Amino acid sequence: MIPFALLLLAAAPVQDTPQDGDITVRAPLPATPQTPATMVVEPVAMMIAACDRDGDAKVERYELEECVAASLAAFDPNKTGKLRYIAFGDWALRYLGDRAALPSPYEVDRDNDGEVTLAELQDHFSRLFARYDRDGDHAISRAELLTYRTMPVDARGPTAGRRPEKKDDAPDADRKRRGGRR
């Protein structure tokens, strides 16, 4: 009787398609990473946002010019209207958050005399104002000060900071390293 039952089971067709009422469980699809987008605020953009004197959440050009002049005056006790590079580093630490934050004194000092003048700093911030004022309304909003950064991503996630994969050491590779000799 048992051999007959086994013979019937072997002859029965295998059902590949689910019948009504059957529950099919499938494995989850492999994750496809989304390119991470990060909102950042550059140090100079934080300073520009802090220059909003009237509290309307927009920085107008006159507010920025007054703010830059006041910030330079705070580090210019002799009222010379200029900062040497070390003093500029102190200025950057206070207003940008770090001595090495951009803009650097080398970028701002257009005549390369080793000093950043108020005119040079105003000129640089004027160019920054034009860069950040994306909608051209002559005022910079908080949204215009945000920068979106994305990173390259592959199937294993962000590639930034990851070392390239090593290839398997094949005998041909060993031979090439030894100059073709065995």
Short mmCIF file of C-alpha atoms in Angstrom, two decimals, residues 22-178:
data_model
loop_
_atom_site.label_atom_id
_atom_site.label_comp_id
_atom_site.label_asym_id
_atom_site.label_seq_id
_atom_site.Cartn_x
_atom_site.Cartn_y
_atom_site.Cartn_z
CA ASP A 22 -2.87 30.23 -1.03
CA ILE A 23 -0.50 32.74 0.54
CA THR A 24 2.75 33.40 -1.27
CA VAL A 25 5.68 34.83 0.65
CA ARG A 26 8.44 36.39 -1.40
CA ALA A 27 11.83 37.50 -0.17
CA PRO A 28 12.32 41.26 -0.02
CA LEU A 29 14.00 42.86 -2.98
CA PRO A 30 17.58 43.96 -2.43
CA ALA A 31 17.81 47.48 -1.17
CA THR A 32 18.62 50.13 -3.71
CA PRO A 33 20.23 53.00 -1.86
CA GLN A 34 18.97 56.47 -2.47
CA THR A 35 21.55 59.11 -3.14
CA PRO A 36 21.87 60.89 0.17
CA ALA A 37 21.27 64.59 -0.15
CA THR A 38 22.48 66.72 2.67
CA MET A 39 21.59 70.31 3.39
CA VAL A 40 24.57 72.25 4.64
CA VAL A 41 25.25 75.86 5.48
CA GLU A 42 28.69 77.16 4.64
CA PRO A 43 30.37 79.12 7.45
CA VAL A 44 30.21 82.35 5.44
CA ALA A 45 26.49 81.76 4.85
CA MET A 46 25.96 81.48 8.61
CA MET A 47 27.64 84.85 9.04
CA ILE A 48 25.50 86.37 6.31
CA ALA A 49 22.35 85.03 7.99
CA ALA A 50 23.47 86.63 11.26
CA CYS A 51 23.66 90.01 9.50
CA ASP A 52 19.86 90.29 9.35
CA ARG A 53 19.46 93.46 11.45
CA ASP A 54 15.73 94.10 11.03
CA GLY A 55 14.60 90.51 11.71
CA ASP A 56 12.69 89.99 8.45
CA ALA A 57 14.61 86.72 7.75
CA LYS A 58 16.22 88.29 4.69
CA VAL A 59 19.61 89.96 4.44
CA GLU A 60 19.74 92.98 2.20
CA ARG A 61 22.96 94.36 0.76
CA TYR A 62 23.13 97.37 3.09
CA GLU A 63 22.72 95.05 6.11
CA LEU A 64 25.57 92.89 4.90
CA GLU A 65 27.85 95.87 4.25
CA GLU A 66 27.22 97.29 7.73
CA CYS A 67 27.74 93.89 9.33
CA VAL A 68 31.04 93.24 7.50
CA ALA A 69 32.33 96.70 8.43
CA ALA A 70 31.39 96.20 12.10
CA SER A 71 33.00 92.75 12.18
CA LEU A 72 36.28 94.07 10.77
CA ALA A 73 36.24 97.05 13.14
CA ALA A 74 35.93 94.65 16.10
CA PHE A 75 39.35 93.19 15.19
CA ASP A 76 40.97 96.48 14.19
CA PRO A 77 41.75 98.26 17.48
CA ASN A 78 44.06 100.80 15.79
CA LYS A 79 41.36 101.71 13.25
CA THR A 80 43.66 101.09 10.28
CA GLY A 81 40.87 99.54 8.20
CA LYS A 82 42.87 96.38 7.54
CA LEU A 83 43.75 93.04 9.11
CA ARG A 84 46.96 91.09 8.73
CA TYR A 85 46.54 87.36 8.08
CA ILE A 86 46.86 86.28 11.74
CA ALA A 87 44.23 88.82 12.79
CA PHE A 88 42.07 87.66 9.86
CA GLY A 89 42.30 84.13 11.30
CA ASP A 90 41.03 85.47 14.62
CA TRP A 91 38.23 87.26 12.74
CA ALA A 92 37.34 84.02 10.92
CA LEU A 93 37.29 82.08 14.19
CA ARG A 94 34.81 84.54 15.69
CA TYR A 95 32.53 85.15 12.70
CA LEU A 96 32.92 81.98 10.62
CA GLY A 97 33.51 79.46 13.40
CA ASP A 98 37.02 78.33 12.42
CA ARG A 99 40.32 79.95 11.49
CA ALA A 100 40.52 77.83 8.34
CA ALA A 101 36.95 78.51 7.16
CA LEU A 102 36.53 80.05 3.75
CA PRO A 103 37.03 82.70 2.55
CA SER A 104 40.72 82.53 3.29
CA PRO A 105 42.79 85.70 3.60
CA TYR A 106 44.69 84.66 0.46
CA GLU A 107 41.42 84.66 -1.47
CA VAL A 108 40.26 88.02 -0.11
CA ASP A 109 43.61 89.88 -0.29
CA ARG A 110 43.48 90.89 -3.97
CA ASP A 111 46.68 92.96 -4.04
CA ASN A 112 48.71 90.32 -2.13
CA ASP A 113 50.15 92.84 0.32
CA GLY A 114 49.64 90.55 3.33
CA GLU A 115 46.67 92.56 4.64
CA VAL A 116 42.93 92.34 4.12
CA THR A 117 41.38 95.79 3.83
CA LEU A 118 37.75 96.68 4.45
CA ALA A 119 37.34 97.40 0.72
CA GLU A 120 38.69 93.93 -0.18
CA LEU A 121 36.44 92.24 2.37
CA GLN A 122 33.41 94.24 1.20
CA ASP A 123 34.22 93.35 -2.41
CA HIS A 124 34.43 89.66 -1.57
CA PHE A 125 31.16 89.70 0.37
CA SER A 126 29.54 91.61 -2.50
CA ARG A 127 30.43 88.73 -4.83
CA LEU A 128 29.10 86.25 -2.27
CA PHE A 129 25.86 88.25 -2.07
CA ALA A 130 25.45 87.99 -5.85
CA ARG A 131 26.14 84.24 -5.71
CA TYR A 132 23.61 83.55 -2.95
CA ASP A 133 20.86 85.85 -4.28
CA ARG A 134 19.51 83.21 -6.67
CA ASP A 135 16.12 84.80 -7.29
CA GLY A 136 17.57 88.27 -7.91
CA ASP A 137 15.33 90.11 -5.43
CA HIS A 138 18.33 91.92 -3.87
CA ALA A 139 17.83 90.11 -0.56
CA ILE A 140 19.13 86.74 0.61
CA SER A 141 16.65 84.40 2.29
CA ARG A 142 17.58 81.51 4.55
CA ALA A 143 16.63 79.06 1.79
CA GLU A 144 19.10 80.72 -0.58
CA LEU A 145 21.88 80.21 1.96
CA LEU A 146 21.37 76.43 2.04
CA THR A 147 23.59 74.26 -0.11
CA TYR A 148 22.57 70.76 -1.17
CA ARG A 149 25.35 68.22 -1.36
CA THR A 150 25.06 64.73 -2.78
CA MET A 151 27.49 61.85 -2.62
CA PRO A 152 28.19 59.13 -5.16
CA VAL A 153 26.40 55.90 -4.26
CA ASP A 154 26.70 52.33 -5.48
CA ALA A 155 24.83 49.15 -4.48
CA ARG A 156 26.60 49.09 -1.10
CA GLY A 157 25.78 52.69 -0.18
CA PRO A 158 27.83 55.91 -0.21
CA THR A 159 31.25 55.49 -1.79
CA ALA A 160 32.86 58.47 -0.08
CA GLY A 161 35.71 57.43 2.17
CA ARG A 162 35.64 53.81 1.06
CA ARG A 163 38.84 52.29 -0.25
CA PRO A 164 38.75 50.68 -3.68
CA GLU A 165 38.33 46.93 -3.61
CA LYS A 166 41.47 44.85 -3.93
CA LYS A 167 41.54 42.39 -6.78
CA ASP A 168 42.31 38.76 -6.01
CA ASP A 169 45.99 37.99 -6.13
CA ALA A 170 46.19 35.84 -9.21
CA PRO A 171 49.35 33.97 -10.27
CA ASP A 172 49.64 36.30 -13.29
CA ALA A 173 49.68 39.31 -10.97
CA ASP A 174 52.43 37.72 -8.85
CA ARG A 175 54.47 37.02 -11.95
CA LYS A 176 54.15 40.62 -13.16
CA ARG A 177 55.32 41.92 -9.77
CA ARG A 178 58.40 39.70 -9.89
#
